[in-house]
Amino acid sequence: PPMHSSRTLLRATSPLVLSRGAAAAAAARSSAVGRRWASSGGASGVAFDHSAFTNDFLAQVTDVTEATDPAQSSQILRRLIKSDVLKFMDMQDAPEKFFLAHRLLSTVGLGGFGIRFTVQFNLFAGSIVGLGGPEQVARLEEIQRKGQLGCFLLTEMQAGVLSGLIVETTADWDSSTQEFVLHTPDDKAAKNWISQGYTAELGVVIADLRVDGVSHGPHAFIMNLRNGEGGELLPGIRIDDMGTKTVANDLDNARVWFDQVRLPKDALLNKFADIKDDKYVQTTDEKMRIEVIGQRLLTGRMAIAEAALLSARVLTMKTEEYAKTKVCNGINGETTLASMPQLASVFEESYQQLDDQIAFTAGVEERLNECLRTGSIPDADLVDAISVCKVRAIDVAIQRSHALRQEVRSHALVSHTPHARAHAHAHAHAHA
């Protein structure tokens, strides 16, 4: 059902207050759809104070939109990490908090920081939580306390859309030193578009594990990239800047090469596989494969789907508030833009379509959260459902944003209007 009651939360006029109002609506709306999303996880979900979490989280990211370069943006993330508002272990213990945090970010302004945030908590820390043994997972507490940044090195230059399916970076086991030798054999195997690659001192790198010349496929390794925050790169690591982008230049993106970099034995995230007596061994019934590593990509797809929907809904709410105050000429004289039948119809249609998609996405998130809590691998049906969420959510968000622009028409062309500002943000995020 439509959740029009949440629109009463957006009465203020400043962008920051509007964002906070939208965030509050996302965290605890009174409609059935809102309750579904706010408590995703169902009966087995983790109970927490959504209002308190919302306030605490937003207090840590109030200056996100003012961070225009990687140095500023990365410092905000370090501050958020050390605040403990969202813990790395929440990726397993309370995944609902991660999804809520990402939705809240979409009301403030995602930009490059949104990518930086998901790389840190989902791809980097989440990979350690999901793929690491107990001692490796325990390291996350110190990493969080220090506010250290991490990146996720999977995609390679020549992989393209087959990222993860093509992994030519190698990690050879050297029995004489009890180390792995990480190496980029040629330029096409260089790690590509690595978000936070310039500012991170740590990384989870995906490489083809080879023992006695036998390939065992892609495996994840945790490694140091630099000597502390802002320190020099460690020997054998080379990084190039990917250059200026059309958007999100507050995020650093890097291309990374490894030249015979030696990693200790405990660098291999060993929940599913390990080296014992110089032999490759499987440590669980679940065989290590790219689908196991790719769990974090599924979580990312869900976060993108939810953020696109909420961005479009906030845009609709802001535009409606603007339309209620905008005077225009109607058939019977002066009236408000919101009173125009065609625009009222677009509002109603937008809320219905967005809320229907939010309800579907919330149900899929519940299923994914259960997998994250139990450490189980999503089945094929859930993988398909998550893919549908991302594709459909972005499609609906773009369509409804375009419908608003078409009806508001020339009013949207005035740069200082709430619709123009909000539309630019939502449209950019939907395409990202």
Short mmCIF file of C-alpha atoms in Angstrom, two decimals:
data_model
loop_
_atom_site.label_atom_id
_atom_site.label_comp_id
_atom_site.label_asym_id
_atom_site.label_seq_id
_atom_site.Cartn_x
_atom_site.Cartn_y
_atom_site.Cartn_z
CA PRO A 1 0.00 0.00 0.00
CA PRO A 2 1.11 3.59 -0.59
CA MET A 3 2.87 5.12 2.42
CA HIS A 4 1.76 8.70 2.00
CA SER A 5 1.80 9.25 5.77
CA SER A 6 5.59 9.44 5.67
CA ARG A 7 5.38 12.57 3.55
CA THR A 8 4.32 14.58 6.60
CA LEU A 9 7.91 14.30 7.81
CA LEU A 10 9.16 16.57 5.03
CA ARG A 11 7.90 20.02 5.99
CA ALA A 12 11.18 21.87 6.39
CA THR A 13 12.78 23.72 3.53
CA SER A 14 16.55 23.40 3.98
CA PRO A 15 18.24 20.53 2.07
CA LEU A 16 19.89 19.16 5.21
CA VAL A 17 16.63 19.04 7.18
CA LEU A 18 14.88 17.50 4.22
CA SER A 19 17.56 14.84 4.06
CA ARG A 20 17.24 14.11 7.75
CA GLY A 21 13.47 13.96 7.44
CA ALA A 22 13.72 11.57 4.53
CA ALA A 23 16.17 9.46 6.50
CA ALA A 24 13.78 9.27 9.42
CA ALA A 25 11.03 8.23 7.04
CA ALA A 26 13.26 5.49 5.67
CA ALA A 27 14.11 4.23 9.13
CA ALA A 28 10.65 4.09 10.66
CA ARG A 29 7.70 4.74 8.39
CA SER A 30 4.23 3.97 9.64
CA SER A 31 2.88 2.11 6.63
CA ALA A 32 3.02 -1.63 6.05
CA VAL A 33 5.72 -1.17 3.43
CA GLY A 34 7.79 0.92 5.81
CA ARG A 35 7.53 -1.60 8.61
CA ARG A 36 8.61 -4.33 6.19
CA TRP A 37 11.76 -2.48 5.12
CA ALA A 38 12.61 -1.07 8.53
CA SER A 39 12.61 -4.52 10.11
CA SER A 40 13.94 -6.65 7.29
CA GLY A 41 15.19 -9.88 8.66
CA GLY A 42 11.77 -11.04 9.79
CA ALA A 43 11.34 -12.95 13.01
CA SER A 44 15.01 -13.92 13.04
CA GLY A 45 16.21 -10.36 12.41
CA VAL A 46 18.16 -8.33 14.94
CA ALA A 47 16.07 -5.90 16.98
CA PHE A 48 17.62 -2.44 17.40
CA ASP A 49 16.48 1.14 17.87
CA HIS A 50 16.12 2.39 14.29
CA SER A 51 15.61 5.99 15.37
CA ALA A 52 18.73 6.08 17.57
CA PHE A 53 20.81 4.35 14.88
CA THR A 54 19.57 6.82 12.27
CA ASN A 55 20.52 9.83 14.39
CA ASP A 56 23.90 8.40 15.36
CA PHE A 57 24.79 7.41 11.80
CA LEU A 58 23.72 10.70 10.22
CA ALA A 59 25.72 12.61 12.82
CA GLN A 60 28.86 10.93 11.45
CA VAL A 61 28.19 11.77 7.80
CA THR A 62 26.79 15.30 7.92
CA ASP A 63 29.77 16.68 5.99
CA VAL A 64 29.87 14.02 3.26
CA THR A 65 28.64 16.43 0.59
CA GLU A 66 31.40 18.91 1.48
CA ALA A 67 34.16 16.32 0.90
CA THR A 68 35.25 17.03 -2.66
CA ASP A 69 38.49 15.07 -2.82
CA PRO A 70 39.70 11.61 -1.71
CA ALA A 71 41.68 12.97 1.24
CA GLN A 72 38.60 14.59 2.78
CA SER A 73 36.27 11.73 1.92
CA SER A 74 38.58 9.06 3.32
CA GLN A 75 38.94 10.96 6.60
CA ILE A 76 35.16 11.02 7.05
CA LEU A 77 35.09 7.26 6.54
CA ARG A 78 37.89 6.76 9.08
CA ARG A 79 35.87 8.78 11.57
CA LEU A 80 32.75 6.71 10.88
CA ILE A 81 34.70 3.46 11.31
CA LYS A 82 36.18 4.51 14.66
CA SER A 83 32.79 5.71 15.92
CA ASP A 84 31.58 2.09 16.14
CA VAL A 85 28.08 3.20 15.09
CA LEU A 86 28.24 0.47 12.47
CA LYS A 87 30.59 -2.39 13.30
CA PHE A 88 32.38 -4.57 10.78
CA MET A 89 30.87 -7.62 12.47
CA ASP A 90 27.39 -6.21 11.80
CA MET A 91 27.86 -7.61 8.29
CA GLN A 92 27.15 -10.96 9.96
CA ASP A 93 25.55 -10.17 13.31
CA ALA A 94 23.15 -7.42 12.17
CA PRO A 95 23.21 -7.03 8.36
CA GLU A 96 19.99 -4.99 8.62
CA LYS A 97 22.11 -2.16 10.02
CA PHE A 98 24.37 -2.12 6.97
CA PHE A 99 21.44 -1.91 4.55
CA LEU A 100 19.76 0.79 6.63
CA ALA A 101 23.01 2.77 6.76
CA HIS A 102 23.33 2.65 2.98
CA ARG A 103 19.73 3.77 2.55
CA LEU A 104 20.40 6.65 4.93
CA LEU A 105 23.44 7.65 2.87
CA SER A 106 21.24 7.83 -0.22
CA THR A 107 19.23 10.61 1.47
CA VAL A 108 22.36 12.62 2.26
CA GLY A 109 24.26 12.21 -0.99
CA LEU A 110 26.04 9.05 -1.99
CA GLY A 111 28.51 10.18 -4.63
CA GLY A 112 31.92 8.61 -4.29
CA PHE A 113 31.50 8.25 -0.55
CA GLY A 114 28.69 5.73 -1.00
CA ILE A 115 31.02 3.52 -3.02
CA ARG A 116 33.82 4.05 -0.49
CA PHE A 117 31.43 3.05 2.31
CA THR A 118 30.30 -0.20 0.67
CA VAL A 119 33.86 -1.13 -0.34
CA GLN A 120 34.99 -0.74 3.27
CA PHE A 121 32.14 -2.45 5.10
CA ASN A 122 30.87 -4.93 2.52
CA LEU A 123 33.65 -5.87 0.12
CA PHE A 124 36.66 -5.53 2.42
CA ALA A 125 35.42 -6.25 5.95
CA GLY A 126 32.54 -8.41 4.71
CA SER A 127 34.94 -10.64 2.78
CA ILE A 128 37.00 -11.20 5.93
CA VAL A 129 33.85 -11.97 7.91
CA GLY A 130 32.55 -14.37 5.26
CA LEU A 131 35.78 -16.01 4.11
CA GLY A 132 38.17 -15.72 7.06
CA GLY A 133 38.98 -18.13 9.87
CA PRO A 134 38.37 -17.14 13.53
CA GLU A 135 41.79 -15.49 14.02
CA GLN A 136 41.45 -13.48 10.82
CA VAL A 137 37.94 -12.34 11.70
CA ALA A 138 39.23 -11.30 15.14
CA ARG A 139 41.62 -8.86 13.42
CA LEU A 140 38.65 -6.72 12.41
CA GLU A 141 38.30 -5.37 15.93
CA GLU A 142 41.78 -3.80 15.78
CA ILE A 143 41.26 -2.58 12.21
CA GLN A 144 38.06 -0.82 13.31
CA ARG A 145 39.65 0.63 16.44
CA LYS A 146 42.46 2.16 14.35
CA GLY A 147 40.09 3.36 11.62
CA GLN A 148 42.11 1.62 8.94
CA LEU A 149 40.86 1.59 5.36
CA GLY A 150 40.72 -1.44 3.10
CA CYS A 151 40.04 -2.06 -0.58
CA PHE A 152 38.86 -5.08 -2.58
CA LEU A 153 41.09 -6.14 -5.47
CA LEU A 154 39.11 -8.42 -7.77
CA THR A 155 38.52 -6.92 -11.23
CA GLU A 156 41.37 -7.18 -13.75
CA MET A 157 42.04 -5.07 -16.82
CA GLN A 158 41.05 -7.64 -19.43
CA ALA A 159 38.19 -9.23 -17.47
CA GLY A 160 35.55 -6.63 -18.36
CA VAL A 161 32.06 -7.88 -17.51
CA LEU A 162 33.59 -11.28 -16.67
CA SER A 163 35.12 -9.86 -13.50
CA GLY A 164 35.79 -12.74 -11.12
CA LEU A 165 35.46 -15.36 -13.81
CA ILE A 166 38.82 -14.31 -15.24
CA VAL A 167 41.54 -14.09 -12.56
CA GLU A 168 45.11 -14.18 -13.85
CA THR A 169 46.86 -12.69 -10.81
CA THR A 170 48.68 -15.61 -9.20
CA ALA A 171 49.51 -16.62 -5.63
CA ASP A 172 52.07 -19.44 -5.66
CA TRP A 173 52.79 -21.38 -2.47
CA ASP A 174 56.53 -21.40 -1.65
CA SER A 175 57.08 -24.36 0.66
CA SER A 176 60.70 -23.36 1.33
CA THR A 177 59.69 -20.11 3.05
CA GLN A 178 56.07 -20.99 3.97
CA GLU A 179 54.85 -17.95 2.06
CA PHE A 180 52.66 -17.08 -0.90
CA VAL A 181 54.18 -15.20 -3.84
CA LEU A 182 51.63 -12.75 -5.26
CA HIS A 183 52.31 -11.72 -8.85
CA THR A 184 50.76 -9.88 -11.78
CA PRO A 185 52.00 -11.79 -14.86
CA ASP A 186 51.21 -9.01 -17.37
CA ASP A 187 49.29 -5.75 -17.74
CA LYS A 188 45.99 -7.42 -18.64
CA ALA A 189 46.03 -9.04 -15.19
CA ALA A 190 46.50 -5.73 -13.32
CA LYS A 191 43.75 -5.05 -10.82
CA ASN A 192 41.52 -2.39 -12.35
CA TRP A 193 39.23 0.39 -11.03
CA ILE A 194 40.06 -0.47 -7.44
CA SER A 195 37.98 1.91 -5.34
CA GLN A 196 39.85 3.35 -2.35
CA GLY A 197 43.03 1.87 -3.81
CA TYR A 198 45.07 5.04 -3.20
CA THR A 199 43.99 5.77 0.37
CA ALA A 200 43.70 2.24 1.79
CA GLU A 201 46.53 0.69 3.77
CA LEU A 202 44.96 -2.79 3.62
CA GLY A 203 43.37 -4.91 0.93
CA VAL A 204 41.61 -8.17 0.19
CA VAL A 205 43.08 -9.41 -3.10
CA ILE A 206 41.68 -12.22 -5.24
CA ALA A 207 44.30 -14.41 -6.91
CA ASP A 208 44.62 -17.84 -8.48
CA LEU A 209 46.07 -20.06 -5.74
CA ARG A 210 48.66 -22.50 -7.07
CA VAL A 211 50.40 -25.26 -5.13
CA ASP A 212 53.14 -27.29 -6.83
CA GLY A 213 52.09 -25.73 -10.13
CA VAL A 214 48.46 -26.86 -9.77
CA SER A 215 45.80 -24.15 -9.95
CA HIS A 216 43.05 -24.23 -7.31
CA GLY A 217 41.17 -21.25 -8.67
CA PRO A 218 40.44 -17.80 -7.19
CA HIS A 219 41.04 -17.37 -3.46
CA ALA A 220 41.03 -14.32 -1.19
CA PHE A 221 44.08 -13.00 0.68
CA ILE A 222 44.33 -10.16 3.18
CA MET A 223 47.43 -8.01 2.81
CA ASN A 224 49.11 -4.77 3.78
CA LEU A 225 49.48 -2.29 0.93
CA ARG A 226 51.19 0.57 2.77
CA ASN A 227 53.20 1.35 5.87
CA GLY A 228 50.28 2.77 7.82
CA GLU A 229 47.94 5.63 6.98
CA GLY A 230 49.37 7.72 4.16
CA GLY A 231 52.54 5.65 4.21
CA GLU A 232 54.70 4.40 1.36
CA LEU A 233 53.64 1.43 -0.73
CA LEU A 234 55.25 -1.82 0.34
CA PRO A 235 57.94 -3.31 -1.95
CA GLY A 236 56.66 -4.92 -5.14
CA ILE A 237 53.37 -2.99 -5.24
CA ARG A 238 52.75 -0.43 -7.97
CA ILE A 239 49.67 1.78 -8.24
CA ASP A 240 48.46 4.14 -10.99
CA ASP A 241 45.66 6.66 -10.70
CA MET A 242 42.70 5.89 -12.98
CA GLY A 243 42.34 9.61 -13.65
CA THR A 244 39.54 12.16 -13.44
CA LYS A 245 36.02 10.77 -13.78
CA THR A 246 32.80 12.42 -14.94
CA VAL A 247 31.36 12.00 -11.41
CA ALA A 248 32.43 10.95 -7.90
CA ASN A 249 35.92 12.42 -7.89
CA ASP A 250 35.87 12.36 -4.10
CA LEU A 251 36.65 8.65 -4.56
CA ASP A 252 40.12 7.46 -5.52
CA ASN A 253 40.30 4.65 -8.10
CA ALA A 254 43.51 2.79 -8.83
CA ARG A 255 45.11 0.22 -11.09
CA VAL A 256 47.37 -2.12 -9.12
CA TRP A 257 50.25 -4.45 -10.03
CA PHE A 258 52.14 -6.95 -7.84
CA ASP A 259 55.72 -7.99 -8.53
CA GLN A 260 56.64 -11.12 -6.58
CA VAL A 261 55.08 -9.78 -3.36
CA ARG A 262 55.50 -12.22 -0.47
CA LEU A 263 52.56 -12.86 1.82
CA PRO A 264 52.61 -14.87 5.07
CA LYS A 265 50.74 -18.15 5.32
CA ASP A 266 47.95 -16.59 7.36
CA ALA A 267 47.20 -14.12 4.55
CA LEU A 268 44.98 -16.75 2.91
CA LEU A 269 41.43 -16.30 4.20
CA ASN A 270 41.01 -19.86 5.36
CA LYS A 271 37.42 -20.54 6.33
CA PHE A 272 36.93 -22.77 3.28
CA ALA A 273 40.48 -23.76 2.28
CA ASP A 274 44.01 -23.76 3.71
CA ILE A 275 47.55 -25.03 3.25
CA LYS A 276 48.48 -27.91 5.56
CA ASP A 277 51.73 -29.82 5.30
CA ASP A 278 52.38 -27.96 2.05
CA LYS A 279 49.17 -29.37 0.56
CA TYR A 280 45.97 -27.60 -0.46
CA VAL A 281 43.07 -28.74 1.73
CA GLN A 282 39.38 -27.99 1.80
CA THR A 283 38.32 -27.13 5.36
CA THR A 284 34.52 -27.35 4.95
CA ASP A 285 32.02 -29.26 2.85
CA GLU A 286 31.53 -26.05 0.85
CA LYS A 287 34.13 -25.94 -1.91
CA MET A 288 35.93 -22.66 -2.44
CA ARG A 289 34.87 -21.09 -5.74
CA ILE A 290 34.03 -17.69 -7.22
CA GLU A 291 30.37 -18.01 -6.12
CA VAL A 292 31.57 -18.14 -2.52
CA ILE A 293 33.77 -15.06 -2.98
CA GLY A 294 30.94 -13.37 -4.89
CA GLN A 295 28.57 -13.27 -1.91
CA ARG A 296 29.71 -9.71 -1.23
CA LEU A 297 28.74 -8.71 -4.77
CA LEU A 298 25.19 -9.87 -4.06
CA THR A 299 25.08 -7.72 -0.93
CA GLY A 300 26.27 -4.77 -3.00
CA ARG A 301 23.54 -5.30 -5.59
CA MET A 302 20.91 -5.19 -2.87
CA ALA A 303 22.36 -1.97 -1.44
CA ILE A 304 22.31 -0.33 -4.88
CA ALA A 305 18.72 -1.41 -5.51
CA GLU A 306 17.50 -0.02 -2.19
CA ALA A 307 19.41 3.25 -2.54
CA ALA A 308 18.00 3.84 -6.04
CA LEU A 309 14.45 3.34 -4.79
CA LEU A 310 14.87 5.56 -1.76
CA SER A 311 16.59 8.28 -3.80
CA ALA A 312 13.66 8.29 -6.22
CA ARG A 313 11.17 8.34 -3.37
CA VAL A 314 12.89 11.25 -1.63
CA LEU A 315 12.92 13.06 -4.98
CA THR A 316 9.16 12.47 -5.30
CA MET A 317 8.52 13.70 -1.75
CA LYS A 318 10.64 16.84 -2.20
CA THR A 319 9.01 17.60 -5.54
CA GLU A 320 5.55 17.23 -4.05
CA GLU A 321 6.43 19.65 -1.24
CA TYR A 322 7.70 22.13 -3.82
CA ALA A 323 4.60 21.68 -5.99
CA LYS A 324 2.33 22.51 -3.06
CA THR A 325 3.85 25.97 -2.81
CA LYS A 326 4.42 26.73 -6.51
CA VAL A 327 1.66 28.97 -7.86
CA CYS A 328 0.72 28.54 -11.52
CA ASN A 329 -2.20 29.31 -13.83
CA GLY A 330 -4.98 26.75 -14.08
CA ILE A 331 -8.23 26.72 -16.07
CA ASN A 332 -10.07 28.51 -13.27
CA GLY A 333 -7.29 30.90 -12.36
CA GLU A 334 -4.32 30.66 -10.02
CA THR A 335 -3.70 27.35 -8.29
CA THR A 336 -0.78 25.32 -7.02
CA LEU A 337 1.26 23.04 -9.20
CA ALA A 338 0.35 20.10 -6.97
CA SER A 339 -3.34 20.67 -7.73
CA MET A 340 -2.85 20.02 -11.42
CA PRO A 341 -4.56 16.67 -12.15
CA GLN A 342 -1.80 15.37 -14.38
CA LEU A 343 0.88 15.99 -11.75
CA ALA A 344 -1.26 14.57 -8.95
CA SER A 345 -1.63 11.44 -11.06
CA VAL A 346 2.14 11.19 -11.53
CA PHE A 347 2.69 11.51 -7.77
CA GLU A 348 0.17 8.76 -7.05
CA GLU A 349 1.59 6.47 -9.72
CA SER A 350 5.16 7.09 -8.55
CA TYR A 351 4.39 6.28 -4.92
CA GLN A 352 2.56 3.12 -5.93
CA GLN A 353 5.29 1.81 -8.20
CA LEU A 354 8.13 2.73 -5.85
CA ASP A 355 6.39 1.26 -2.80
CA ASP A 356 5.56 -1.96 -4.63
CA GLN A 357 9.21 -2.34 -5.58
CA ILE A 358 10.34 -1.45 -2.06
CA ALA A 359 8.11 -4.21 -0.68
CA PHE A 360 9.58 -6.78 -3.08
CA THR A 361 13.13 -5.63 -2.35
CA ALA A 362 12.53 -5.79 1.40
CA GLY A 363 11.40 -9.40 1.10
CA VAL A 364 14.51 -10.34 -0.85
CA GLU A 365 16.71 -8.53 1.67
CA GLU A 366 15.17 -10.64 4.46
CA ARG A 367 16.29 -13.80 2.70
CA LEU A 368 19.78 -12.45 2.05
CA ASN A 369 20.14 -11.29 5.65
CA GLU A 370 19.46 -14.82 6.83
CA CYS A 371 22.27 -16.12 4.61
CA LEU A 372 24.63 -13.43 5.93
CA ARG A 373 23.80 -14.29 9.54
CA THR A 374 24.27 -18.02 9.09
CA GLY A 375 27.20 -17.85 6.67
CA SER A 376 25.30 -19.93 4.11
CA ILE A 377 25.64 -19.51 0.35
CA PRO A 378 22.54 -18.02 -1.37
CA ASP A 379 20.77 -20.52 -3.62
CA ALA A 380 20.15 -19.93 -7.32
CA ASP A 381 16.62 -18.62 -6.75
CA LEU A 382 17.84 -15.95 -4.32
CA VAL A 383 20.70 -14.97 -6.64
CA ASP A 384 18.15 -14.44 -9.43
CA ALA A 385 15.85 -12.47 -7.12
CA ILE A 386 18.70 -10.15 -6.12
CA SER A 387 19.55 -9.57 -9.79
CA VAL A 388 15.90 -8.73 -10.49
CA CYS A 389 15.93 -6.30 -7.56
CA LYS A 390 18.85 -4.34 -8.93
CA VAL A 391 17.67 -4.21 -12.54
CA ARG A 392 14.04 -3.48 -11.74
CA ALA A 393 14.72 -1.00 -8.91
CA ILE A 394 17.03 1.14 -11.04
CA ASP A 395 14.60 0.98 -13.97
CA VAL A 396 11.65 2.11 -11.81
CA ALA A 397 13.73 4.84 -10.15
CA ILE A 398 14.82 6.26 -13.52
CA GLN A 399 11.33 6.03 -15.00
CA ARG A 400 9.64 7.77 -12.08
CA SER A 401 12.31 10.50 -11.95
CA HIS A 402 11.82 11.10 -15.66
CA ALA A 403 8.04 11.22 -15.26
CA LEU A 404 8.38 13.96 -12.64
CA ARG A 405 10.70 15.95 -14.84
CA GLN A 406 8.29 15.66 -17.77
CA GLU A 407 5.32 16.96 -15.77
CA VAL A 408 7.06 19.64 -13.76
CA ARG A 409 8.61 20.71 -17.07
CA SER A 410 9.94 24.27 -17.12
CA HIS A 411 9.75 24.55 -13.35
CA ALA A 412 12.47 21.87 -13.13
CA LEU A 413 14.79 23.96 -15.29
CA VAL A 414 15.19 26.64 -12.62
CA SER A 415 18.44 25.62 -10.96
CA HIS A 416 17.53 26.73 -7.45
CA THR A 417 14.35 24.67 -7.17
CA PRO A 418 14.28 21.63 -4.83
CA HIS A 419 13.31 19.42 -7.77
CA ALA A 420 16.32 20.43 -9.85
CA ARG A 421 18.75 19.80 -7.00
CA ALA A 422 17.13 16.54 -5.90
CA HIS A 423 16.72 15.24 -9.43
CA ALA A 424 20.39 15.78 -10.23
CA HIS A 425 21.39 13.72 -7.17
CA ALA A 426 18.88 10.90 -7.69
CA HIS A 427 19.51 10.62 -11.42
CA ALA A 428 23.28 10.44 -10.96
CA HIS A 429 22.99 7.74 -8.30
CA ALA A 430 20.53 5.64 -10.32
CA HIS A 431 22.97 5.57 -13.22
CA ALA A 432 25.90 4.78 -10.92
#
